[in-house]
PDB file of C-alpha atoms in Angstrom:
ATOM      1  CA  MET Z 556     -11.130  15.978   2.365  1.00 59.00           C
ATOM      2  CA  ALA Z 557      -9.797  19.553   1.632  1.00 72.00           C
ATOM      3  CA  TYR Z 558      -6.082  19.638   1.964  1.00 84.00           C
ATOM      4  CA  SER Z 559      -4.591  22.694   3.807  1.00 87.00           C
ATOM      5  CA  GLU Z 560      -3.167  25.357   1.945  1.00 89.00           C
ATOM      6  CA  GLN Z 561       0.636  24.246   3.038  1.00 88.00           C
ATOM      7  CA  VAL Z 562      -0.107  21.095   1.358  1.00 90.00           C
ATOM      8  CA  ILE Z 563      -1.467  22.456  -1.409  1.00 89.00           C
ATOM      9  CA  ASP Z 564       1.417  24.704  -2.088  1.00 90.00           C
ATOM     10  CA  HIS Z 565       3.965  21.892  -1.854  1.00 89.00           C
ATOM     11  CA  TYR Z 566       2.057  19.549  -3.911  1.00 87.00           C
ATOM     12  CA  GLU Z 567       1.454  22.274  -6.678  1.00 88.00           C
ATOM     13  CA  ASN Z 568       5.079  23.606  -6.308  1.00 90.00           C
ATOM     14  CA  PRO Z 569       7.134  20.680  -4.800  1.00 91.00           C
ATOM     15  CA  ARG Z 570      10.858  21.805  -3.677  1.00 90.00           C
ATOM     16  CA  ASN Z 571      13.833  19.562  -4.563  1.00 95.00           C
ATOM     17  CA  VAL Z 572      12.420  17.075  -6.766  1.00 95.00           C
ATOM     18  CA  GLY Z 573      14.801  15.118  -8.214  1.00 94.00           C
ATOM     19  CA  LYS Z 574      17.602  12.217  -7.951  1.00 94.00           C
ATOM     20  CA  MET Z 575      21.249  12.440  -6.943  1.00 95.00           C
ATOM     21  CA  ASN Z 576      23.838   9.567  -7.690  1.00 94.00           C
ATOM     22  CA  ASP Z 577      23.150   7.084  -4.967  1.00 89.00           C
ATOM     23  CA  GLN Z 578      26.388   5.357  -5.622  1.00 91.00           C
ATOM     24  CA  ASP Z 579      28.572   8.775  -4.798  1.00 93.00           C
ATOM     25  CA  ASP Z 580      29.924   8.393  -1.319  1.00 93.00           C
ATOM     26  CA  ASN Z 581      28.681  11.791  -0.016  1.00 95.00           C
ATOM     27  CA  ILE Z 582      25.024  10.822  -0.771  1.00 97.00           C
ATOM     28  CA  GLY Z 583      22.593   9.158   1.476  1.00 97.00           C
ATOM     29  CA  THR Z 584      19.352   7.762   0.266  1.00 96.00           C
ATOM     30  CA  GLY Z 585      16.282   6.729   2.007  1.00 95.00           C
ATOM     31  CA  MET Z 586      13.670   4.586   0.483  1.00 94.00           C
ATOM     32  CA  VAL Z 587      10.561   3.922   2.200  1.00 95.00           C
ATOM     33  CA  GLY Z 588       6.973   2.758   1.367  1.00 94.00           C
ATOM     34  CA  ALA Z 589       3.340   2.472   2.836  1.00 91.00           C
ATOM     35  CA  PRO Z 590       1.853  -1.003   2.006  1.00 90.00           C
ATOM     36  CA  ALA Z 591      -1.664   0.406   3.095  1.00 86.00           C
ATOM     37  CA  CYS Z 592      -1.716   3.070   0.356  1.00 85.00           C
ATOM     38  CA  GLY Z 593       0.983   1.630  -1.886  1.00 89.00           C
ATOM     39  CA  ASP Z 594       2.769   5.245  -1.807  1.00 92.00           C
ATOM     40  CA  VAL Z 595       6.474   5.093  -2.125  1.00 94.00           C
ATOM     41  CA  MET Z 596       9.247   8.002  -1.601  1.00 95.00           C
ATOM     42  CA  ARG Z 597      13.072   8.229  -2.287  1.00 96.00           C
ATOM     43  CA  LEU Z 598      14.445  10.973  -0.033  1.00 97.00           C
ATOM     44  CA  GLN Z 599      18.362  11.737  -0.728  1.00 98.00           C
ATOM     45  CA  ILE Z 600      20.831  14.063   1.080  1.00 97.00           C
ATOM     46  CA  LYS Z 601      23.977  15.295  -0.029  1.00 97.00           C
ATOM     47  CA  VAL Z 602      26.478  15.640   3.167  1.00 97.00           C
ATOM     48  CA  SER Z 603      29.645  17.766   3.204  1.00 96.00           C
ATOM     49  CA  ASP Z 604      32.822  16.756   4.463  1.00 93.00           C
ATOM     50  CA  ASP Z 605      32.250  18.496   8.079  1.00 93.00           C
ATOM     51  CA  GLY Z 606      28.879  16.746   8.273  1.00 93.00           C
ATOM     52  CA  ILE Z 607      26.442  19.375   7.232  1.00 97.00           C
ATOM     53  CA  ILE Z 608      23.725  18.264   4.712  1.00 97.00           C
ATOM     54  CA  GLU Z 609      24.228  20.581   1.487  1.00 97.00           C
ATOM     55  CA  ASP Z 610      21.513  19.512  -0.525  1.00 97.00           C
ATOM     56  CA  ALA Z 611      18.496  17.319  -0.498  1.00 97.00           C
ATOM     57  CA  LYS Z 612      16.039  15.675  -3.453  1.00 97.00           C
ATOM     58  CA  PHE Z 613      13.168  13.576  -3.132  1.00 97.00           C
ATOM     59  CA  LYS Z 614      10.675  11.644  -5.496  1.00 96.00           C
ATOM     60  CA  THR Z 615       7.469  10.497  -4.093  1.00 96.00           C
ATOM     61  CA  TYR Z 616       4.445   8.618  -5.895  1.00 94.00           C
ATOM     62  CA  GLY Z 617       1.555   9.089  -3.305  1.00 91.00           C
ATOM     63  CA  CYS Z 618      -1.087  11.343  -2.230  1.00 89.00           C
ATOM     64  CA  GLY Z 619      -0.696  15.343  -1.753  1.00 90.00           C
ATOM     65  CA  SER Z 620       0.280  14.689   1.946  1.00 93.00           C
ATOM     66  CA  ALA Z 621       2.975  12.272   1.289  1.00 94.00           C
ATOM     67  CA  ILE Z 622       4.385  14.696  -1.360  1.00 95.00           C
ATOM     68  CA  ALA Z 623       4.152  17.567   1.016  1.00 95.00           C
ATOM     69  CA  SER Z 624       5.706  15.897   3.756  1.00 96.00           C
ATOM     70  CA  SER Z 625       8.853  14.860   1.911  1.00 96.00           C
ATOM     71  CA  SER Z 626       8.860  18.122  -0.169  1.00 96.00           C
ATOM     72  CA  LEU Z 627       9.011  20.160   3.428  1.00 95.00           C
ATOM     73  CA  VAL Z 628      11.405  17.727   4.922  1.00 97.00           C
ATOM     74  CA  THR Z 629      13.971  18.593   1.942  1.00 97.00           C
ATOM     75  CA  GLU Z 630      13.524  22.071   2.609  1.00 96.00           C
ATOM     76  CA  TRP Z 631      14.118  21.901   6.368  1.00 96.00           C
ATOM     77  CA  VAL Z 632      17.030  19.681   6.278  1.00 97.00           C
ATOM     78  CA  LYS Z 633      19.343  21.518   4.202  1.00 96.00           C
ATOM     79  CA  GLY Z 634      22.222  23.129   6.376  1.00 96.00           C
ATOM     80  CA  MET Z 635      21.460  20.761   9.346  1.00 97.00           C
ATOM     81  CA  THR Z 636      24.017  18.270  10.777  1.00 97.00           C
ATOM     82  CA  LEU Z 637      23.130  14.682  10.381  1.00 96.00           C
ATOM     83  CA  ASP Z 638      22.165  14.501  14.158  1.00 95.00           C
ATOM     84  CA  GLN Z 639      19.572  17.370  13.653  1.00 96.00           C
ATOM     85  CA  ALA Z 640      17.958  15.703  10.740  1.00 96.00           C
ATOM     86  CA  GLN Z 641      17.849  12.676  12.519  1.00 94.00           C
ATOM     87  CA  GLU Z 642      15.982  14.048  15.308  1.00 95.00           C
ATOM     88  CA  LEU Z 643      13.428  15.261  13.038  1.00 95.00           C
ATOM     89  CA  LYS Z 644       9.915  14.387  14.185  1.00 96.00           C
ATOM     90  CA  ASN Z 645       6.693  13.709  12.274  1.00 95.00           C
ATOM     91  CA  THR Z 646       4.695  15.676  14.774  1.00 96.00           C
ATOM     92  CA  LYS Z 647       6.661  19.036  13.529  1.00 95.00           C
ATOM     93  CA  ILE Z 648       5.770  18.036   9.851  1.00 95.00           C
ATOM     94  CA  ALA Z 649       2.202  17.105  10.476  1.00 94.00           C
ATOM     95  CA  GLU Z 650       1.822  20.570  12.419  1.00 94.00           C
ATOM     96  CA  GLU Z 651       3.328  22.587   9.826  1.00 93.00           C
ATOM     97  CA  LEU Z 652       1.384  21.329   7.044  1.00 94.00           C
ATOM     98  CA  ALA Z 653      -1.950  20.941   9.005  1.00 93.00           C
ATOM     99  CA  LEU Z 654      -2.281  17.522   8.504  1.00 93.00           C
ATOM    100  CA  PRO Z 655      -5.670  15.794   9.335  1.00 92.00           C
ATOM    101  CA  PRO Z 656      -5.429  12.870  11.518  1.00 91.00           C
ATOM    102  CA  VAL Z 657      -5.849  10.229   8.698  1.00 89.00           C
ATOM    103  CA  LYS Z 658      -2.816  11.743   6.999  1.00 91.00           C
ATOM    104  CA  ILE Z 659      -0.525  11.588   9.877  1.00 91.00           C
ATOM    105  CA  HIS Z 660       1.043   8.523   8.159  1.00 90.00           C
ATOM    106  CA  CYS Z 661       2.315  10.613   5.516  1.00 92.00           C
ATOM    107  CA  SER Z 662       4.379  12.571   8.029  1.00 93.00           C
ATOM    108  CA  VAL Z 663       5.686   9.155   9.531  1.00 94.00           C
ATOM    109  CA  LEU Z 664       6.671   8.187   6.165  1.00 94.00           C
ATOM    110  CA  ALA Z 665       8.887  11.383   5.541  1.00 96.00           C
ATOM    111  CA  GLU Z 666      10.206  10.994   9.196  1.00 96.00           C
ATOM    112  CA  ASP Z 667      11.439   7.466   8.212  1.00 95.00           C
ATOM    113  CA  ALA Z 668      12.832   8.408   4.742  1.00 96.00           C
ATOM    114  CA  ILE Z 669      15.135  10.838   6.208  1.00 97.00           C
ATOM    115  CA  LYS Z 670      16.268   8.729   9.114  1.00 96.00           C
ATOM    116  CA  ALA Z 671      17.076   6.001   6.094  1.00 95.00           C
ATOM    117  CA  ALA Z 672      18.869   8.745   4.310  1.00 97.00           C
ATOM    118  CA  VAL Z 673      21.098   9.443   7.045  1.00 97.00           C
ATOM    119  CA  ALA Z 674      21.563   5.936   8.044  1.00 96.00           C
ATOM    120  CA  ASP Z 675      22.511   4.848   4.473  1.00 95.00           C
ATOM    121  CA  TYR Z 676      24.924   7.738   4.620  1.00 96.00           C
ATOM    122  CA  LYS Z 677      26.803   6.734   7.708  1.00 96.00           C
ATOM    123  CA  GLU Z 678      26.726   3.077   6.800  1.00 94.00           C
ATOM    124  CA  LYS Z 679      28.742   4.194   3.542  1.00 93.00           C
ATOM    125  CA  GLN Z 680      31.216   6.225   5.696  1.00 93.00           C
ATOM    126  CA  ALA Z 681      31.974   3.430   7.808  1.00 92.00           C
ATOM    127  CA  LYS Z 682      32.512   1.040   4.857  1.00 89.00           C
ATOM    128  CA  LYS Z 683      34.847   3.682   3.773  1.00 82.00           C
ATOM    129  CA  GLN Z 684      37.153   3.522   6.826  1.00 77.00           C
TER     130      GLN Z 684
ATOM    131  CA  MET L 150     -26.367 -19.020   9.509  1.00 71.00           C
ATOM    132  CA  ASP L 151     -24.443 -17.464  12.064  1.00 77.00           C
ATOM    133  CA  ILE L 152     -22.373 -14.096  11.898  1.00 79.00           C
ATOM    134  CA  THR L 153     -19.966 -15.168  14.679  1.00 85.00           C
ATOM    135  CA  GLN L 154     -18.435 -17.604  11.937  1.00 92.00           C
ATOM    136  CA  ASN L 155     -15.542 -16.513   9.695  1.00 95.00           C
ATOM    137  CA  TYR L 156     -16.274 -15.661   6.116  1.00 96.00           C
ATOM    138  CA  PHE L 157     -15.160 -19.000   4.986  1.00 96.00           C
ATOM    139  CA  GLU L 158     -17.591 -21.100   7.719  1.00 95.00           C
ATOM    140  CA  PHE L 159     -20.233 -18.440   6.899  1.00 94.00           C
ATOM    141  CA  LEU L 160     -20.434 -19.711   2.981  1.00 94.00           C
ATOM    142  CA  ALA L 161     -19.319 -23.091   3.997  1.00 94.00           C
ATOM    143  CA  LEU L 162     -16.337 -23.115   1.940  1.00 96.00           C
ATOM    144  CA  PRO L 163     -12.991 -24.562   2.926  1.00 96.00           C
ATOM    145  CA  VAL L 164     -10.607 -22.218   4.588  1.00 96.00           C
ATOM    146  CA  THR L 165      -7.837 -21.865   1.870  1.00 96.00           C
ATOM    147  CA  TYR L 166      -6.175 -19.395  -0.534  1.00 97.00           C
ATOM    148  CA  GLN L 167      -6.822 -21.430  -3.369  1.00 95.00           C
ATOM    149  CA  LEU L 168     -10.509 -20.437  -3.237  1.00 95.00           C
ATOM    150  CA  ASP L 169     -13.110 -22.061  -5.762  1.00 95.00           C
ATOM    151  CA  LEU L 170     -14.577 -18.647  -7.052  1.00 95.00           C
ATOM    152  CA  GLN L 171     -17.398 -20.674  -8.888  1.00 96.00           C
ATOM    153  CA  ALA L 172     -18.351 -22.208  -5.773  1.00 96.00           C
ATOM    154  CA  LEU L 173     -17.958 -18.852  -4.181  1.00 97.00           C
ATOM    155  CA  SER L 174     -20.421 -17.168  -6.440  1.00 96.00           C
ATOM    156  CA  GLU L 175     -23.227 -20.036  -6.237  1.00 96.00           C
ATOM    157  CA  ARG L 176     -23.054 -20.389  -2.424  1.00 95.00           C
ATOM    158  CA  SER L 177     -23.489 -16.390  -2.341  1.00 95.00           C
ATOM    159  CA  ARG L 178     -26.578 -16.807  -4.680  1.00 94.00           C
ATOM    160  CA  GLU L 179     -27.787 -19.619  -2.388  1.00 93.00           C
ATOM    161  CA  LEU L 180     -27.585 -17.669   0.688  1.00 91.00           C
ATOM    162  CA  GLN L 181     -28.983 -14.473  -1.211  1.00 89.00           C
ATOM    163  CA  LYS L 182     -32.073 -16.530  -1.865  1.00 87.00           C
ATOM    164  CA  THR L 183     -32.972 -17.434   1.850  1.00 85.00           C
ATOM    165  CA  LEU L 184     -32.013 -13.774   2.807  1.00 81.00           C
ATOM    166  CA  HIS L 185     -34.406 -11.940   0.370  1.00 74.00           C
ATOM    167  CA  PRO L 186     -36.459  -9.546   2.563  1.00 68.00           C
ATOM    168  CA  ASP L 187     -39.603 -10.488   0.404  1.00 71.00           C
ATOM    169  CA  ARG L 188     -39.443 -13.843   2.291  1.00 71.00           C
ATOM    170  CA  PHE L 189     -39.353 -11.891   5.629  1.00 67.00           C
ATOM    171  CA  SER L 190     -42.344  -9.718   5.522  1.00 69.00           C
ATOM    172  CA  HIS L 191     -44.369 -11.701   7.440  1.00 75.00           C
ATOM    173  CA  LEU L 192     -41.735 -11.842  10.039  1.00 75.00           C
ATOM    174  CA  SER L 193     -41.206  -9.693  12.898  1.00 80.00           C
ATOM    175  CA  ASP L 194     -39.147  -6.727  13.098  1.00 82.00           C
ATOM    176  CA  ARG L 195     -36.421  -8.207  15.104  1.00 81.00           C
ATOM    177  CA  GLU L 196     -36.110 -11.227  12.483  1.00 80.00           C
ATOM    178  CA  ARG L 197     -36.037  -8.631   9.713  1.00 81.00           C
ATOM    179  CA  ARG L 198     -33.528  -6.789  11.311  1.00 84.00           C
ATOM    180  CA  LEU L 199     -31.608  -9.986  11.503  1.00 83.00           C
ATOM    181  CA  SER L 200     -31.859 -10.692   7.716  1.00 84.00           C
ATOM    182  CA  VAL L 201     -30.572  -7.150   7.059  1.00 85.00           C
ATOM    183  CA  GLN L 202     -27.452  -8.038   9.302  1.00 88.00           C
ATOM    184  CA  TYR L 203     -27.042 -11.601   7.659  1.00 89.00           C
ATOM    185  CA  THR L 204     -27.081  -9.906   4.101  1.00 90.00           C
ATOM    186  CA  ALA L 205     -24.636  -6.992   5.097  1.00 92.00           C
ATOM    187  CA  TYR L 206     -22.194  -9.798   6.501  1.00 94.00           C
ATOM    188  CA  LEU L 207     -22.708 -12.087   3.316  1.00 95.00           C
ATOM    189  CA  ASN L 208     -21.919  -8.918   1.153  1.00 95.00           C
ATOM    190  CA  GLU L 209     -18.744  -8.439   3.189  1.00 96.00           C
ATOM    191  CA  ALA L 210     -17.605 -11.795   3.174  1.00 96.00           C
ATOM    192  CA  VAL L 211     -18.105 -12.118  -0.714  1.00 97.00           C
ATOM    193  CA  SER L 212     -16.313  -9.081  -1.517  1.00 97.00           C
ATOM    194  CA  THR L 213     -13.556  -9.782   0.910  1.00 97.00           C
ATOM    195  CA  LEU L 214     -13.033 -13.176  -0.399  1.00 97.00           C
ATOM    196  CA  LYS L 215     -13.403 -12.594  -3.859  1.00 97.00           C
ATOM    197  CA  ASN L 216     -10.559 -10.454  -4.392  1.00 96.00           C
ATOM    198  CA  PRO L 217      -6.877 -12.147  -4.174  1.00 97.00           C
ATOM    199  CA  LEU L 218      -5.527  -9.423  -2.081  1.00 96.00           C
ATOM    200  CA  SER L 219      -8.077  -8.907   0.633  1.00 97.00           C
ATOM    201  CA  ARG L 220      -8.664 -12.878   0.700  1.00 98.00           C
ATOM    202  CA  ALA L 221      -5.038 -12.968   1.515  1.00 98.00           C
ATOM    203  CA  GLN L 222      -5.216 -10.355   4.387  1.00 97.00           C
ATOM    204  CA  TYR L 223      -8.392 -11.939   5.631  1.00 97.00           C
ATOM    205  CA  LEU L 224      -6.616 -15.602   5.749  1.00 97.00           C
ATOM    206  CA  LEU L 225      -3.650 -13.734   7.748  1.00 96.00           C
ATOM    207  CA  LYS L 226      -5.952 -11.996  10.180  1.00 96.00           C
ATOM    208  CA  LEU L 227      -7.626 -15.414  11.061  1.00 96.00           C
ATOM    209  CA  LYS L 228      -4.130 -16.431  12.032  1.00 95.00           C
ATOM    210  CA  GLY L 229      -3.812 -13.332  13.963  1.00 93.00           C
ATOM    211  CA  PHE L 230      -1.640 -11.227  11.513  1.00 92.00           C
ATOM    212  CA  ASP L 231      -3.103  -7.862  10.789  1.00 91.00           C
ATOM    213  CA  THR L 232      -2.053  -6.577   7.618  1.00 90.00           C
ATOM    214  CA  PHE L 233      -5.618  -4.424   6.790  1.00 86.00           C
ATOM    215  CA  SER L 234      -4.486  -1.449   9.109  1.00 78.00           C
ATOM    216  CA  GLU L 235      -0.719  -1.363   9.443  1.00 75.00           C
ATOM    217  CA  SER L 236       0.725   1.796   7.560  1.00 65.00           C
ATOM    218  CA  GLN L 237       4.210   1.626   8.213  1.00 63.00           C
ATOM    219  CA  ARG L 238       6.565  -1.320   7.785  1.00 68.00           C
ATOM    220  CA  GLN L 239      10.165  -1.874   7.134  1.00 76.00           C
ATOM    221  CA  LEU L 240      10.378  -3.069   3.492  1.00 86.00           C
ATOM    222  CA  ASP L 241      12.968  -4.480   1.233  1.00 88.00           C
ATOM    223  CA  PRO L 242      15.024  -1.645  -0.220  1.00 87.00           C
ATOM    224  CA  MET L 243      15.294  -3.511  -3.617  1.00 91.00           C
ATOM    225  CA  PHE L 244      11.868  -4.026  -3.512  1.00 94.00           C
ATOM    226  CA  LEU L 245      10.769  -0.253  -3.081  1.00 94.00           C
ATOM    227  CA  MET L 246      13.755   0.732  -5.622  1.00 92.00           C
ATOM    228  CA  GLN L 247      11.600  -1.695  -8.293  1.00 94.00           C
ATOM    229  CA  GLN L 248       8.566   0.044  -7.174  1.00 95.00           C
ATOM    230  CA  MET L 249      10.072   3.539  -7.653  1.00 94.00           C
ATOM    231  CA  GLU L 250      11.363   2.470 -11.393  1.00 94.00           C
ATOM    232  CA  LEU L 251       7.824   1.079 -11.870  1.00 95.00           C
ATOM    233  CA  ARG L 252       6.175   4.400 -11.096  1.00 94.00           C
ATOM    234  CA  GLU L 253       9.028   6.291 -13.125  1.00 92.00           C
ATOM    235  CA  SER L 254       8.093   4.329 -16.145  1.00 92.00           C
ATOM    236  CA  LEU L 255       4.114   4.693 -15.892  1.00 94.00           C
ATOM    237  CA  ALA L 256       4.636   8.425 -15.230  1.00 91.00           C
ATOM    238  CA  GLU L 257       6.739   8.615 -18.409  1.00 92.00           C
ATOM    239  CA  ILE L 258       4.384   6.606 -20.658  1.00 91.00           C
ATOM    240  CA  SER L 259       2.150   9.535 -21.910  1.00 86.00           C
ATOM    241  CA  ALA L 260       5.089  10.976 -23.396  1.00 88.00           C
ATOM    242  CA  THR L 261       6.370   7.488 -25.267  1.00 89.00           C
ATOM    243  CA  ALA L 262       5.719   6.949 -29.111  1.00 89.00           C
ATOM    244  CA  ASP L 263       3.195   4.066 -28.523  1.00 91.00           C
ATOM    245  CA  PRO L 264       1.553   4.655 -24.863  1.00 90.00           C
ATOM    246  CA  GLU L 265      -1.007   1.938 -25.417  1.00 91.00           C
ATOM    247  CA  ALA L 266       1.828  -0.836 -26.340  1.00 93.00           C
ATOM    248  CA  GLU L 267       3.820   0.556 -23.116  1.00 93.00           C
ATOM    249  CA  LEU L 268       0.592   0.184 -20.602  1.00 94.00           C
ATOM    250  CA  ASP L 269       0.038  -3.209 -21.984  1.00 94.00           C
ATOM    251  CA  ALA L 270       3.825  -3.978 -21.283  1.00 95.00           C
ATOM    252  CA  LEU L 271       3.650  -2.680 -17.711  1.00 95.00           C
ATOM    253  CA  ARG L 272       0.158  -4.171 -17.086  1.00 96.00           C
ATOM    254  CA  ALA L 273       1.787  -7.610 -18.026  1.00 97.00           C
ATOM    255  CA  THR L 274       4.572  -6.813 -15.649  1.00 96.00           C
ATOM    256  CA  VAL L 275       2.337  -6.216 -12.860  1.00 97.00           C
ATOM    257  CA  GLU L 276       0.394  -9.217 -13.420  1.00 97.00           C
ATOM    258  CA  GLN L 277       3.038 -11.398 -13.621  1.00 97.00           C
ATOM    259  CA  GLU L 278       4.386 -10.054 -10.261  1.00 97.00           C
ATOM    260  CA  LEU L 279       1.032 -10.534  -8.688  1.00 97.00           C
ATOM    261  CA  ARG L 280       0.863 -14.217 -10.042  1.00 97.00           C
ATOM    262  CA  SER L 281       3.860 -15.008  -8.394  1.00 98.00           C
ATOM    263  CA  LEU L 282       3.445 -13.287  -5.176  1.00 98.00           C
ATOM    264  CA  ARG L 283      -0.017 -14.829  -4.862  1.00 98.00           C
ATOM    265  CA  GLU L 284       1.679 -18.239  -5.559  1.00 98.00           C
ATOM    266  CA  GLN L 285       4.312 -17.725  -2.772  1.00 98.00           C
ATOM    267  CA  PHE L 286       1.624 -16.424  -0.345  1.00 98.00           C
ATOM    268  CA  ASP L 287      -0.058 -19.534  -0.583  1.00 98.00           C
ATOM    269  CA  LYS L 288       2.929 -21.721  -0.100  1.00 98.00           C
ATOM    270  CA  TYR L 289       3.781 -19.579   2.919  1.00 98.00           C
ATOM    271  CA  TYR L 290       0.263 -19.784   4.376  1.00 97.00           C
ATOM    272  CA  GLN L 291       0.199 -23.662   3.903  1.00 97.00           C
ATOM    273  CA  GLN L 292       3.305 -23.890   5.859  1.00 97.00           C
ATOM    274  CA  SER L 293       1.195 -22.652   8.606  1.00 95.00           C
ATOM    275  CA  THR L 294       4.216 -21.681  11.273  1.00 96.00           C
ATOM    276  CA  PRO L 295       4.469 -18.204  12.658  1.00 94.00           C
ATOM    277  CA  SER L 296       7.728 -17.505  10.406  1.00 96.00           C
ATOM    278  CA  SER L 297       6.010 -18.787   7.545  1.00 97.00           C
ATOM    279  CA  PHE L 298       2.842 -16.374   8.370  1.00 96.00           C
ATOM    280  CA  GLU L 299       5.398 -13.632   8.690  1.00 94.00           C
ATOM    281  CA  ALA L 300       6.744 -14.431   5.214  1.00 96.00           C
ATOM    282  CA  ALA L 301       3.216 -14.545   3.935  1.00 97.00           C
ATOM    283  CA  ALA L 302       2.557 -11.178   5.131  1.00 95.00           C
ATOM    284  CA  VAL L 303       5.779  -9.738   3.522  1.00 95.00           C
ATOM    285  CA  CYS L 304       3.965 -11.243   0.041  1.00 96.00           C
ATOM    286  CA  VAL L 305       0.730  -9.339   0.887  1.00 96.00           C
ATOM    287  CA  ARG L 306       2.739  -5.912   1.612  1.00 95.00           C
ATOM    288  CA  LYS L 307       4.130  -6.420  -1.923  1.00 96.00           C
ATOM    289  CA  MET L 308       0.885  -7.078  -3.467  1.00 96.00           C
ATOM    290  CA  GLN L 309      -0.551  -3.976  -1.876  1.00 95.00           C
ATOM    291  CA  PHE L 310       1.781  -1.877  -3.892  1.00 95.00           C
ATOM    292  CA  PHE L 311       1.374  -3.637  -7.033  1.00 96.00           C
ATOM    293  CA  ASP L 312      -2.362  -3.625  -6.332  1.00 95.00           C
ATOM    294  CA  LYS L 313      -1.901   0.008  -6.237  1.00 94.00           C
ATOM    295  CA  LEU L 314       0.233   0.257  -9.351  1.00 95.00           C
ATOM    296  CA  GLY L 315      -2.456  -1.933 -11.218  1.00 95.00           C
ATOM    297  CA  ARG L 316      -5.017   0.818 -10.187  1.00 94.00           C
ATOM    298  CA  GLU L 317      -2.766   3.662 -11.251  1.00 94.00           C
ATOM    299  CA  ILE L 318      -2.400   1.948 -14.612  1.00 95.00           C
ATOM    300  CA  GLU L 319      -5.778   1.301 -15.232  1.00 93.00           C
ATOM    301  CA  ALA L 320      -6.785   5.460 -14.320  1.00 93.00           C
ATOM    302  CA  LEU L 321      -3.872   6.154 -16.821  1.00 92.00           C
ATOM    303  CA  GLU L 322      -5.689   4.049 -19.321  1.00 91.00           C
ATOM    304  CA  ASP L 323      -9.132   5.616 -19.046  1.00 91.00           C
ATOM    305  CA  GLN L 324      -7.398   9.189 -19.034  1.00 89.00           C
ATOM    306  CA  LEU L 325      -5.686   8.553 -22.324  1.00 87.00           C
ATOM    307  CA  PHE L 326      -7.890   6.298 -24.093  1.00 83.00           C
ATOM    308  CA  ASP L 327     -11.633   7.052 -23.411  1.00 73.00           C
ATOM    309  CA  GLU L 328     -12.192  10.154 -24.344  1.00 58.00           C
TER     310      GLU L 328
END
């Protein structure tokens, strides 16, 4: 199966690969996995005091589409509010990357990852209070 | 012979995870003999077509039951839990964290002083984890309640990650040492 140019671009030059300290209060970490293909994805966000995502990092072990989906999400969410990030839809990711139907689940994985990261951050904030 | 039977029945084997692999290959050989196309050369087209169908079903049955992961998935499917086609499932974050770490160490292996020893150690870890997941699966499957089948499905999902990791270890090994 041929990858789209967009996928190849993110695959060859992934943005924002890395790790932030998941113990920090202002970091939210989302860990997700897809059993069928054995892919694992970690997506982290760094949130400012006024609720804006300042930075995002990811690490994905999986196929090109999964790497590209998570790479794209880290680019998109920077500057977003938590609510905006939570509303991010996999269909937008799939459309941007021109994912074929068999790879749609990779974009779902990335959507789940950002949702999990936001939820993790909110949980940390709730615990603090 | 009847291809509406499940794979175990088709092969006249007990429906269990602790499958006797010796018996599986013996039964498979016996059936293969009776299904050999040469024995059907004098028969009608319809009968020959049936023999081809039976052979395909037999091959599918053997390959599914032989592999410990697909055998577990097949047993669950017989109980109405389809783990073959699911993609997204909520998974234990601690488990995913461990998977992440194992993938990270695999990615770093080629840069270590003794990649061969590191690969062996990682493979041993994967095999140990798979063994323990298979034992857990068997235990839950035998309990045979809706919640134990759900727990068995969780074991299957975890096995899928370790299976993938095992394949990646093999691929890296080929790449590093088979030149």
